[in-house]
Amino acid sequence: MTWNPLRRSSLTHKPDPAPGIIDRLKDRELEDLYVKLQKLEEANKRIIKDIKKFSEGIQSLSKAENKLINDLSSSASCNKNEKFRSVVEEYITVTTEMNKTVQDTSKVCQKTVIDPMKKYNSEFSNISSYIHKRDSSIVDVKKLEAKLRKLQDKEKSTTNMAKQQLLKKTLEQAINEAQVTHNKLLEDLSVFHELRGQYLTPSLHSLIQSQADYYGKTVQLFTHLSNMSTENTAINTPQRLSEKKAEIDSKLNAIRALAIVGGPGGQTAAS
């Protein structure tokens, strides 16, 4: 089944409080750490979702450009106008190269960002299991405490006192095990939280590098195409862009002046 980053979170139940069993400060420390881990899990899920959107976005853009190229290459203008056809052919070359760049970038996103972060997020399920184990040890202690209270309420017979002594030893052992489990969990979760940056930083660096490669390649290819389409004239400075706009406006005015257009200022057939 496909992994869904929006599926139900693993950390949905806070550790059970254990007054009288676990030191109050350590109990509070685990609760605070749990809240931090909850936020970390949700943040990772959002990042995975955003990276997938980025990857899907550049692939959609690539598909749109391919469709545009197909439409341009099959147009009558491309067949009849040699200069126009030459620009379209160069555009095809650029988009072909960009298709490769898009695929490479998407693979990098998947292999070095999404997959590692999915693996990281799977650890939260294990954390939930360990918290459940810790809570179970607390429940065991509470059950033994309740059982001991019942014995203490009964008549103080020799048999009853012997049972109490045995139960007290069992309870003491259970409390010790619960404390060991709690302290070990607290220690491991603290380390897990502290190491988050060391684990995720390589993925972030890889993402930045892949985007630098993608946008760098885009600029390189389309700058080359721009120079080809303007017959190696000046680069697109503000002045050059203004000249292009004036050229387009001039041609548009010429079209509007045609009798068949009949727009504002257009000539009529009679004139």
Coordinates of N, CA and C in Angstrom, one line a residue, residues 88-250:
V88 N 11.6 27.2 -32.8 CA 10.8 26.1 -32.2 C 11.7 24.9 -32.1
E89 N 12.6 24.6 -33.1 CA 13.5 23.5 -33.0 C 14.5 23.7 -31.8
E90 N 15.0 24.9 -31.6 CA 15.8 25.1 -30.5 C 15.1 24.9 -29.2
Y91 N 13.8 25.4 -29.2 CA 13.0 25.2 -28.0 C 12.8 23.7 -27.7
I92 N 12.6 22.9 -28.7 CA 12.5 21.5 -28.5 C 13.8 20.9 -27.9
T93 N 14.9 21.4 -28.4 CA 16.2 20.9 -27.8 C 16.3 21.2 -26.3
V94 N 15.9 22.4 -26.0 CA 15.9 22.9 -24.6 C 15.0 22.1 -23.7
T95 N 13.8 21.9 -24.2 CA 12.8 21.1 -23.3 C 13.2 19.7 -23.2
T96 N 13.9 19.1 -24.2 CA 14.3 17.8 -24.1 C 15.4 17.6 -23.0
E97 N 16.3 18.6 -23.0 CA 17.3 18.6 -21.9 C 16.6 18.9 -20.5
M98 N 15.6 19.8 -20.5 CA 14.9 20.1 -19.3 C 14.2 18.9 -18.7
N99 N 13.6 18.0 -19.6 CA 13.0 16.8 -19.2 C 13.9 15.9 -18.4
K100 N 15.1 15.8 -18.9 CA 16.1 15.0 -18.2 C 16.4 15.6 -16.8
T101 N 16.6 16.9 -16.8 CA 16.9 17.6 -15.5 C 15.7 17.5 -14.5
V102 N 14.5 17.5 -15.0 CA 13.3 17.4 -14.1 C 13.3 16.0 -13.5
Q103 N 13.6 15.0 -14.4 CA 13.6 13.6 -13.9 C 14.7 13.4 -12.9
D104 N 15.9 13.9 -13.1 CA 17.0 13.8 -12.2 C 16.6 14.5 -10.9
T105 N 16.0 15.7 -10.9 CA 15.7 16.4 -9.7 C 14.6 15.6 -8.9
S106 N 13.6 15.1 -9.6 CA 12.6 14.3 -8.9 C 13.2 13.1 -8.2
K107 N 14.1 12.4 -8.9 CA 14.8 11.2 -8.3 C 15.5 11.6 -7.1
V108 N 16.2 12.7 -7.1 CA 17.0 13.2 -6.0 C 16.0 13.5 -4.8
C109 N 14.9 14.2 -5.1 CA 13.9 14.5 -4.1 C 13.4 13.2 -3.4
Q110 N 13.2 12.2 -4.2 CA 12.6 10.9 -3.7 C 13.7 10.2 -2.9
K111 N 14.9 10.0 -3.5 CA 15.9 9.1 -2.9 C 16.6 9.7 -1.7
T112 N 16.8 11.0 -1.7 CA 17.6 11.7 -0.7 C 16.8 12.5 0.3
V113 N 15.6 12.8 0.0 CA 14.8 13.6 0.9 C 13.5 12.8 1.4
I114 N 12.7 12.4 0.5 CA 11.4 11.8 0.9 C 11.6 10.4 1.5
D115 N 12.4 9.6 0.9 CA 12.6 8.2 1.5 C 13.3 8.3 2.9
P116 N 14.4 9.1 3.0 CA 15.0 9.1 4.4 C 14.0 9.7 5.4
M117 N 13.2 10.7 5.0 CA 12.3 11.3 6.0 C 11.1 10.3 6.3
K118 N 10.7 9.5 5.3 CA 9.7 8.5 5.6 C 10.2 7.5 6.6
K119 N 11.5 7.1 6.4 CA 12.1 6.2 7.3 C 12.3 6.8 8.7
Y120 N 12.6 8.0 8.8 CA 12.7 8.7 10.0 C 11.3 8.8 10.7
N121 N 10.3 9.1 10.0 CA 9.0 9.1 10.6 C 8.5 7.8 11.0
S122 N 8.9 6.7 10.4 CA 8.5 5.4 10.9 C 9.0 5.1 12.3
E123 N 10.0 5.8 12.8 CA 10.5 5.6 14.1 C 9.5 6.1 15.2
F124 N 8.6 7.0 14.8 CA 7.6 7.4 15.7 C 6.6 6.3 16.1
S125 N 6.4 5.4 15.3 CA 5.6 4.2 15.6 C 6.3 3.4 16.7
N126 N 7.6 3.2 16.5 CA 8.4 2.5 17.6 C 8.4 3.2 18.9
I127 N 8.5 4.6 18.8 CA 8.4 5.4 20.0 C 7.1 5.2 20.7
S128 N 6.0 5.2 20.0 CA 4.7 4.9 20.5 C 4.6 3.6 21.3
S129 N 5.2 2.6 20.7 CA 5.2 1.2 21.3 C 6.0 1.2 22.6
Y130 N 7.1 1.9 22.6 CA 7.9 2.0 23.9 C 7.2 2.8 25.0
I131 N 6.5 3.8 24.6 CA 5.7 4.5 25.5 C 4.6 3.6 26.1
H132 N 4.0 2.8 25.2 CA 2.9 1.9 25.7 C 3.5 0.9 26.7
K133 N 4.7 0.4 26.4 CA 5.4 -0.5 27.3 C 5.6 0.2 28.7
R134 N 6.1 1.4 28.6 CA 6.3 2.2 29.9 C 5.0 2.3 30.7
D135 N 3.9 2.7 29.9 CA 2.6 2.8 30.6 C 2.1 1.5 31.2
S136 N 2.4 0.4 30.5 CA 1.9 -0.9 31.0 C 2.6 -1.3 32.3
S137 N 3.9 -0.9 32.4 CA 4.6 -1.1 33.6 C 4.0 -0.3 34.8
I138 N 3.5 0.9 34.5 CA 2.9 1.7 35.5 C 1.6 1.1 35.9
V139 N 0.8 0.6 34.9 CA -0.5 -0.1 35.2 C -0.2 -1.3 36.1
D140 N 0.8 -2.1 35.8 CA 1.1 -3.2 36.7 C 1.4 -2.9 38.1
V141 N 2.1 -1.8 38.3 CA 2.4 -1.3 39.7 C 1.1 -0.9 40.4
K142 N 0.2 -0.2 39.7 CA -1.0 0.3 40.3 C -1.9 -0.9 40.6
K143 N -1.9 -2.0 39.8 CA -2.7 -3.2 40.1 C -2.2 -3.8 41.4
L144 N -0.8 -3.9 41.5 CA -0.2 -4.5 42.7 C -0.5 -3.7 43.9
E145 N -0.5 -2.4 43.8 CA -0.8 -1.5 44.9 C -2.3 -1.7 45.4
A146 N -3.2 -1.8 44.4 CA -4.6 -2.0 44.8 C -4.8 -3.4 45.5
K147 N -4.1 -4.4 45.0 CA -4.1 -5.7 45.6 C -3.6 -5.7 47.0
L148 N -2.5 -4.9 47.2 CA -1.9 -4.8 48.5 C -2.9 -4.1 49.5
R149 N -3.6 -3.1 49.0 CA -4.5 -2.4 49.9 C -5.6 -3.3 50.3
K150 N -6.1 -4.1 49.4 CA -7.2 -5.1 49.8 C -6.7 -6.0 50.9
L151 N -5.5 -6.5 50.8 CA -5.0 -7.4 51.8 C -4.8 -6.7 53.1
Q152 N -4.4 -5.4 53.1 CA -4.2 -4.7 54.3 C -5.5 -4.4 55.0
D153 N -6.6 -4.4 54.2 CA -7.9 -4.1 54.8 C -8.5 -5.4 55.5
K154 N -7.9 -6.5 55.2 CA -8.4 -7.7 55.7 C -7.9 -8.0 57.1
E155 N -8.4 -9.0 57.8 CA -7.9 -9.4 59.1 C -6.5 -9.8 59.1
K156 N -5.7 -9.3 60.1 CA -4.3 -9.5 60.2 C -4.0 -10.9 60.7
S157 N -4.2 -11.9 59.8 CA -3.8 -13.3 60.1 C -2.4 -13.6 59.7
T158 N -1.9 -14.7 60.1 CA -0.5 -15.1 59.8 C -0.4 -15.2 58.3
T159 N -1.4 -15.9 57.7 CA -1.4 -16.1 56.3 C -1.5 -14.8 55.5
N160 N -2.3 -13.9 56.0 CA -2.5 -12.6 55.3 C -1.2 -11.8 55.4
M161 N -0.6 -11.8 56.5 CA 0.7 -11.0 56.7 C 1.8 -11.6 55.8
A162 N 1.8 -12.9 55.6 CA 2.8 -13.5 54.8 C 2.6 -13.1 53.3
K163 N 1.3 -13.1 52.9 CA 0.9 -12.7 51.6 C 1.3 -11.2 51.3
Q164 N 1.1 -10.4 52.4 CA 1.5 -9.0 52.2 C 3.0 -8.8 52.0
Q165 N 3.7 -9.5 52.8 CA 5.2 -9.4 52.7 C 5.7 -9.8 51.3
L166 N 5.1 -10.9 50.8 CA 5.4 -11.4 49.5 C 5.0 -10.4 48.4
L167 N 3.8 -9.8 48.6 CA 3.3 -8.8 47.6 C 4.1 -7.5 47.6
K168 N 4.6 -7.2 48.8 CA 5.4 -5.9 48.9 C 6.7 -6.1 48.2
K169 N 7.3 -7.3 48.2 CA 8.5 -7.5 47.5 C 8.3 -7.5 46.0
T170 N 7.1 -8.1 45.6 CA 6.8 -8.0 44.2 C 6.5 -6.6 43.7
L171 N 5.8 -5.8 44.6 CA 5.5 -4.4 44.2 C 6.8 -3.6 44.1
E172 N 7.7 -3.8 45.1 CA 9.0 -3.1 45.1 C 9.7 -3.4 43.8
Q173 N 9.7 -4.7 43.4 CA 10.4 -5.0 42.1 C 9.7 -4.4 40.9
A174 N 8.4 -4.4 40.9 CA 7.6 -3.8 39.8 C 7.9 -2.3 39.7
I175 N 8.0 -1.6 40.9 CA 8.2 -0.2 40.9 C 9.6 0.1 40.3
N176 N 10.6 -0.7 40.7 CA 12.0 -0.6 40.2 C 12.0 -0.8 38.7
E177 N 11.3 -1.8 38.2 CA 11.3 -2.0 36.8 C 10.6 -0.9 36.0
A178 N 9.5 -0.3 36.6 CA 8.8 0.8 36.0 C 9.7 2.0 35.9
Q179 N 10.5 2.3 37.0 CA 11.4 3.4 37.0 C 12.5 3.2 36.0
V180 N 13.1 2.0 35.9 CA 14.1 1.8 34.9 C 13.6 2.0 33.5
T181 N 12.4 1.4 33.2 CA 11.8 1.6 31.9 C 11.6 3.1 31.6
H182 N 11.1 3.8 32.6 CA 10.8 5.2 32.4 C 12.1 6.0 32.1
N183 N 13.1 5.8 32.9 CA 14.4 6.5 32.7 C 15.1 6.1 31.4
K184 N 15.0 4.9 31.0 CA 15.6 4.5 29.7 C 14.9 5.1 28.6
L185 N 13.6 5.1 28.7 CA 12.8 5.8 27.6 C 13.1 7.3 27.5
L186 N 13.2 7.9 28.7 CA 13.5 9.3 28.7 C 14.8 9.6 28.1
E187 N 15.8 8.8 28.4 CA 17.2 9.0 27.9 C 17.2 8.8 26.4
D188 N 16.5 7.7 25.9 CA 16.6 7.4 24.4 C 15.8 8.5 23.6
L189 N 14.7 8.9 24.2 CA 13.9 9.9 23.4 C 14.6 11.3 23.4
S190 N 15.4 11.6 24.4 CA 16.1 12.8 24.5 C 17.2 12.8 23.4
V191 N 17.9 11.7 23.3 CA 18.9 11.5 22.3 C 18.3 11.6 20.9
F192 N 17.2 10.9 20.7 CA 16.5 10.9 19.4 C 16.1 12.3 19.0
H193 N 15.6 13.1 19.9 CA 15.2 14.5 19.6 C 16.4 15.4 19.3
E194 N 17.5 15.2 20.1 CA 18.7 16.0 19.9 C 19.4 15.7 18.6
L195 N 19.3 14.5 18.1 CA 20.0 14.1 16.8 C 19.2 14.4 15.6
R196 N 18.0 15.0 15.7 CA 17.1 15.2 14.6 C 17.8 16.0 13.5
G197 N 18.6 17.1 14.0 CA 19.3 17.9 13.0 C 20.3 17.2 12.2
Q198 N 21.1 16.4 12.9 CA 22.2 15.6 12.3 C 21.6 14.7 11.2
Y199 N 20.5 14.1 11.5 CA 19.9 13.2 10.5 C 19.3 13.9 9.3
L200 N 18.6 15.0 9.6 CA 17.8 15.7 8.5 C 18.7 16.7 7.7
T201 N 19.8 17.1 8.3 CA 20.6 18.1 7.6 C 21.1 17.6 6.2
P202 N 21.6 16.4 6.1 CA 22.0 15.9 4.8 C 20.9 15.9 3.7
S203 N 19.7 15.6 4.2 CA 18.6 15.7 3.2 C 18.3 17.1 2.8
L204 N 18.4 18.0 3.7 CA 18.2 19.5 3.4 C 19.3 19.9 2.4
H205 N 20.5 19.6 2.7 CA 21.6 20.0 1.8 C 21.4 19.4 0.4
S206 N 20.9 18.1 0.3 CA 20.7 17.5 -1.0 C 19.6 18.2 -1.7
L207 N 18.5 18.6 -1.0 CA 17.4 19.3 -1.6 C 17.9 20.6 -2.2
I208 N 18.7 21.4 -1.4 CA 19.2 22.7 -1.9 C 20.0 22.5 -3.1
Q209 N 20.9 21.5 -3.1 CA 21.8 21.2 -4.2 C 21.0 20.9 -5.5
S210 N 20.0 20.0 -5.3 CA 19.1 19.6 -6.4 C 18.4 20.8 -7.0
Q211 N 17.9 21.7 -6.2 CA 17.2 22.9 -6.7 C 18.2 23.8 -7.4
A212 N 19.4 23.9 -6.8 CA 20.4 24.8 -7.5 C 20.8 24.2 -8.9
D213 N 20.9 22.9 -9.0 CA 21.1 22.3 -10.3 C 20.0 22.5 -11.2
Y214 N 18.8 22.3 -10.7 CA 17.6 22.5 -11.5 C 17.4 23.9 -12.1
Y215 N 17.5 24.9 -11.2 CA 17.3 26.3 -11.6 C 18.5 26.8 -12.4
G216 N 19.7 26.3 -12.0 CA 20.9 26.7 -12.8 C 20.8 26.2 -14.2
K217 N 20.4 24.9 -14.4 CA 20.3 24.3 -15.7 C 19.2 25.1 -16.5
T218 N 18.1 25.4 -15.8 CA 17.0 26.1 -16.5 C 17.5 27.5 -17.0
V219 N 18.2 28.2 -16.2 CA 18.7 29.5 -16.6 C 19.7 29.4 -17.8
Q220 N 20.6 28.4 -17.7 CA 21.6 28.1 -18.7 C 20.9 27.8 -20.1
L221 N 20.0 26.9 -20.1 CA 19.3 26.5 -21.3 C 18.5 27.6 -21.9
F222 N 17.7 28.3 -21.1 CA 16.8 29.3 -21.6 C 17.5 30.6 -22.0
T223 N 18.7 30.8 -21.3 CA 19.5 31.9 -21.8 C 20.1 31.7 -23.2
H224 N 20.5 30.4 -23.4 CA 21.0 30.0 -24.7 C 19.9 30.2 -25.7
L225 N 18.7 29.7 -25.4 CA 17.6 29.8 -26.3 C 17.2 31.3 -26.6
S226 N 17.3 32.1 -25.6 CA 17.0 33.5 -25.8 C 18.0 34.2 -26.7
N227 N 19.2 33.8 -26.5 CA 20.2 34.4 -27.4 C 20.1 33.9 -28.9
M228 N 19.7 32.6 -29.0 CA 19.4 32.1 -30.3 C 18.3 32.8 -31.0
S229 N 17.2 33.0 -30.2 CA 16.0 33.5 -30.8 C 16.1 35.0 -31.2
T230 N 17.1 35.7 -30.5 CA 17.3 37.1 -30.9 C 18.5 37.3 -31.7
E231 N 19.0 36.1 -32.3 CA 20.1 36.1 -33.2 C 21.4 36.8 -32.6
N232 N 21.6 36.3 -31.4 CA 22.8 36.7 -30.6 C 22.9 38.2 -30.4
T233 N 21.8 38.9 -30.3 CA 21.8 40.3 -29.9 C 22.0 40.5 -28.4
A234 N 21.8 41.7 -28.0 CA 22.0 42.0 -26.6 C 21.2 41.1 -25.6
I235 N 21.7 40.9 -24.5 CA 21.0 40.1 -23.4 C 19.7 40.9 -23.0
N236 N 18.8 40.3 -22.4 CA 17.5 40.9 -22.0 C 17.7 41.9 -20.9
T237 N 18.3 43.1 -21.2 CA 18.3 44.1 -20.3 C 17.0 44.8 -20.3
P238 N 16.7 45.7 -19.3 CA 15.4 46.4 -19.3 C 15.2 47.2 -20.6
Q239 N 16.3 47.8 -21.1 CA 16.1 48.5 -22.4 C 15.8 47.5 -23.5
R240 N 16.4 46.3 -23.5 CA 16.1 45.4 -24.6 C 14.6 44.9 -24.4
L241 N 14.2 44.6 -23.2 CA 12.8 44.2 -23.0 C 11.8 45.3 -23.4
S242 N 12.2 46.6 -23.2 CA 11.3 47.7 -23.6 C 11.3 47.7 -25.2
E243 N 12.4 47.5 -25.8 CA 12.4 47.4 -27.3 C 11.5 46.3 -27.8
K244 N 11.6 45.2 -27.2 CA 10.8 44.0 -27.6 C 9.3 44.4 -27.5
K245 N 8.9 45.0 -26.3 CA 7.6 45.3 -26.1 C 7.1 46.3 -27.2
A246 N 7.9 47.3 -27.5 CA 7.6 48.3 -28.5 C 7.4 47.6 -29.9
E247 N 8.3 46.6 -30.1 CA 8.1 45.9 -31.4 C 6.8 45.1 -31.5
I248 N 6.5 44.5 -30.4 CA 5.2 43.7 -30.3 C 4.0 44.6 -30.5
D249 N 4.1 45.8 -29.7 CA 3.0 46.7 -29.8 C 2.8 47.2 -31.2
S250 N 3.9 47.5 -31.9 CA 3.9 48.0 -33.3 C 3.2 47.0 -34.2

